[in-house]
Amino acid sequence: MLKIRMQGTKKDLHWFRRLLERQGDVDVKSVSEPFANKGTKKYFRVYAEVRAGKKVLLVEADAQGSMAVSLGIAEPDMLPFPGISTYMLG
């Protein structure tokens, strides 16, 4: 079982939930109701519990690189390839 924290606008969260549910090797067990983030009414977070097959894809759409740091990448900005946030921010 894997617990995923997703953060974004309600539209972003709905899109990502649908994306997860369409994956053949990912079984979405539950998704929480959206929680408002402190200090903003635009962004929310939800938690999803999934059962995955052998492969796991981690997508960090946060420009801060928190997930990369937690995986041991000391300087995510120094990676030799751009992150998804680079494309999202333009």
XYZ file of N, CA and C in Angstrom:
270
model
N 0.857 -1.171 0.000
C 0.000 0.000 0.000
C 0.896 1.225 0.000
N 0.524 2.210 -0.747
C 1.278 3.458 -0.866
C 0.325 4.614 -0.610
N 0.756 5.568 0.191
C -0.057 6.748 0.461
C 0.568 7.910 -0.290
N -0.233 8.620 -1.065
C 0.233 9.723 -1.896
C -0.424 11.012 -1.424
N 0.378 12.060 -1.292
C -0.173 13.386 -0.993
C -0.127 14.179 -2.285
N -1.286 14.657 -2.706
C -1.377 15.468 -3.919
C -1.781 16.872 -3.502
N -1.195 17.849 -4.146
C -1.485 19.236 -3.803
C -1.657 20.037 -5.078
N -2.656 20.907 -5.107
C -2.902 21.757 -6.264
C -4.294 22.355 -6.197
N -4.733 22.883 -7.323
C -6.088 23.395 -7.388
C -7.045 22.202 -7.415
N -8.312 22.444 -7.159
C -9.277 21.338 -7.201
C -9.309 20.693 -8.583
N -9.158 21.506 -9.616
C -9.139 20.979 -10.984
C -7.920 20.078 -11.197
N -6.744 20.517 -10.717
C -5.525 19.709 -10.834
C -5.676 18.379 -10.108
N -6.244 18.415 -8.906
C -6.405 17.205 -8.111
C -7.366 16.231 -8.769
N -8.437 16.754 -9.339
C -9.401 15.895 -10.040
C -8.736 15.239 -11.245
N -7.960 16.011 -12.004
C -7.258 15.486 -13.184
C -6.291 14.375 -12.781
N -5.495 14.595 -11.723
C -4.508 13.598 -11.326
C -5.174 12.345 -10.767
N -6.288 12.510 -10.057
C -7.015 11.340 -9.552
C -7.516 10.490 -10.713
N -8.078 11.147 -11.705
C -8.560 10.412 -12.891
C -7.410 9.705 -13.599
N -6.252 10.353 -13.681
C -5.065 9.762 -14.290
C -4.648 8.503 -13.532
N -4.624 8.573 -12.210
C -4.286 7.401 -11.401
C -5.275 6.265 -11.626
N -6.557 6.597 -11.656
C -7.592 5.569 -11.788
C -7.548 4.878 -13.148
N -7.017 5.538 -14.160
C -6.942 4.934 -15.503
C -5.750 3.999 -15.670
N -4.803 4.018 -14.734
C -3.629 3.169 -14.840
C -4.014 1.726 -14.557
N -3.621 0.829 -15.437
C -3.980 -0.574 -15.279
C -3.324 -1.261 -14.100
N -2.112 -0.856 -13.751
C -1.394 -1.541 -12.676
C -1.448 -0.791 -11.343
N -2.325 0.214 -11.242
C -2.499 0.957 -9.996
C -3.958 0.834 -9.571
N -4.163 0.342 -8.369
C -5.504 0.190 -7.820
C -5.704 1.267 -6.758
N -6.554 2.256 -7.055
C -6.815 3.349 -6.122
C -7.816 2.856 -5.088
N -7.359 2.742 -3.827
C -8.213 2.230 -2.750
C -9.096 3.309 -2.154
N -8.544 4.497 -1.921
C -9.336 5.580 -1.343
C -8.664 6.913 -1.633
N -9.481 7.957 -1.654
C -8.990 9.328 -1.829
C -9.758 10.191 -0.832
N -9.028 10.991 -0.055
C -9.671 11.833 0.954
C -10.390 13.007 0.304
N -11.202 13.665 1.097
C -11.801 14.923 0.669
C -10.700 15.986 0.629
N -10.833 17.028 -0.189
C -9.802 18.077 -0.243
C -9.695 18.851 1.072
N -8.457 19.105 1.481
C -8.161 19.936 2.652
C -7.603 21.254 2.139
N -8.103 22.367 2.661
C -7.571 23.676 2.267
C -6.192 23.869 2.890
N -5.269 24.440 2.133
C -3.956 24.768 2.662
C -4.037 26.056 3.458
N -3.190 26.181 4.446
C -3.174 27.393 5.267
C -2.747 28.583 4.422
N -3.443 29.687 4.582
C -3.054 30.928 3.921
C -3.537 31.091 2.491
N -4.235 30.090 1.935
C -4.727 30.218 0.564
C -6.033 29.439 0.422
N -6.893 29.955 -0.421
C -8.138 29.244 -0.719
C -8.100 28.666 -2.129
N -6.965 28.838 -2.807
C -6.826 28.355 -4.183
C -6.292 26.923 -4.223
N -5.376 26.593 -3.318
C -4.715 25.288 -3.362
C -5.209 24.378 -2.242
N -5.353 23.118 -2.593
C -5.847 22.103 -1.678
C -4.917 20.907 -1.712
N -5.103 19.999 -0.763
C -4.349 18.757 -0.782
C -5.307 17.601 -0.513
N -5.018 16.483 -1.092
C -5.765 15.258 -0.830
C -4.751 14.136 -0.628
N -5.190 13.087 0.037
C -4.356 11.918 0.259
C -5.026 10.733 -0.421
N -4.239 9.954 -1.129
C -4.761 8.775 -1.812
C -3.992 7.547 -1.347
N -4.702 6.463 -1.137
C -4.063 5.186 -0.849
C -4.211 4.324 -2.088
N -3.077 3.837 -2.580
C -3.082 3.026 -3.792
C -2.283 1.754 -3.554
N -2.632 0.759 -4.306
C -1.848 -0.469 -4.337
C -1.264 -0.523 -5.740
N 0.052 -0.526 -5.810
C 0.733 -0.461 -7.098
C 1.346 -1.813 -7.455
N 1.588 -1.980 -8.741
C 2.294 -3.164 -9.221
C 3.777 -3.032 -8.917
N 4.622 -3.496 -9.801
C 6.061 -3.486 -9.556
C 6.702 -2.130 -9.771
N 6.123 -1.290 -10.607
C 6.735 -0.015 -10.940
C 6.052 1.120 -10.187
N 6.852 2.079 -9.751
C 6.329 3.258 -9.083
C 6.921 4.474 -9.755
N 6.084 5.396 -10.135
C 6.528 6.648 -10.745
C 6.244 7.770 -9.768
N 7.276 8.497 -9.389
C 7.124 9.650 -8.516
C 7.233 10.897 -9.379
N 6.243 11.754 -9.290
C 6.237 12.994 -10.061
C 6.241 14.149 -9.079
N 7.270 14.971 -9.167
C 7.356 16.147 -8.306
C 7.038 17.367 -9.154
N 5.911 17.978 -8.874
C 5.508 19.179 -9.599
C 5.716 20.416 -8.743
N 6.471 20.276 -7.687
C 6.748 21.365 -6.761
C 8.128 21.918 -7.073
N 8.218 23.191 -7.353
C 9.497 23.804 -7.724
C 10.517 23.762 -6.593
N 10.083 23.548 -5.349
C 11.015 23.500 -4.227
C 11.855 22.237 -4.208
N 11.412 21.183 -4.840
C 12.182 19.948 -4.900
C 12.190 19.150 -3.608
N 11.138 19.257 -2.799
C 11.099 18.585 -1.498
C 11.204 17.070 -1.615
N 10.518 16.470 -2.588
C 10.564 15.031 -2.733
C 11.963 14.582 -3.148
N 12.589 15.315 -4.046
C 13.938 14.970 -4.491
C 14.915 14.997 -3.321
N 14.795 15.998 -2.482
C 15.670 16.102 -1.307
C 15.435 14.924 -0.373
N 14.166 14.539 -0.171
C 13.866 13.418 0.724
C 14.391 12.094 0.166
N 14.623 12.028 -1.142
C 15.181 10.822 -1.762
C 16.703 10.850 -1.814
N 17.312 11.901 -1.233
C 18.767 11.951 -1.157
C 19.445 12.802 -2.214
N 18.681 13.527 -3.028
C 19.269 14.411 -4.035
C 19.466 15.762 -3.363
N 20.727 16.060 -3.017
C 21.018 17.245 -2.207
C 20.711 18.549 -2.933
N 20.975 18.597 -4.217
C 20.777 19.831 -5.000
C 19.895 19.533 -6.213
N 18.566 19.459 -6.057
C 17.700 19.125 -7.194
C 17.818 20.104 -8.361
N 18.170 21.368 -8.062
C 18.311 22.359 -9.137
C 19.522 22.087 -10.018
N 20.439 21.256 -9.563
C 21.666 20.990 -10.302
C 21.572 19.730 -11.166
N 20.412 19.089 -11.217
C 20.252 17.899 -12.056
C 20.461 18.267 -13.525
N 20.986 17.344 -14.340
C 21.294 17.662 -15.747
C 20.074 17.709 -16.665
N 18.878 17.646 -16.120
C 17.664 17.705 -16.919
C 16.638 18.571 -16.194
N 15.724 19.203 -16.932
C 14.726 20.058 -16.300
C 13.640 19.241 -15.613
N 13.056 19.803 -14.565
C 11.949 19.149 -13.879
C 10.626 19.584 -14.498
N 9.558 18.908 -14.105
C 8.235 19.221 -14.642
C 7.809 20.654 -14.289
N 8.270 21.142 -13.117
C 7.895 22.498 -12.724
C 8.469 23.538 -13.685
N 9.604 23.221 -14.307
C 10.193 24.114 -15.305
C 9.210 24.349 -16.453
N 8.561 23.266 -16.895
C 7.608 23.363 -17.993
C 6.296 24.011 -17.547
N 5.885 23.696 -16.298
C 4.633 24.255 -15.796
C 4.727 25.749 -15.589
N 5.893 26.214 -15.142
C 6.079 27.639 -14.883
C 6.423 28.426 -16.138
N 6.738 27.720 -17.200
C 7.039 28.374 -18.474
C 8.448 28.712 -18.577
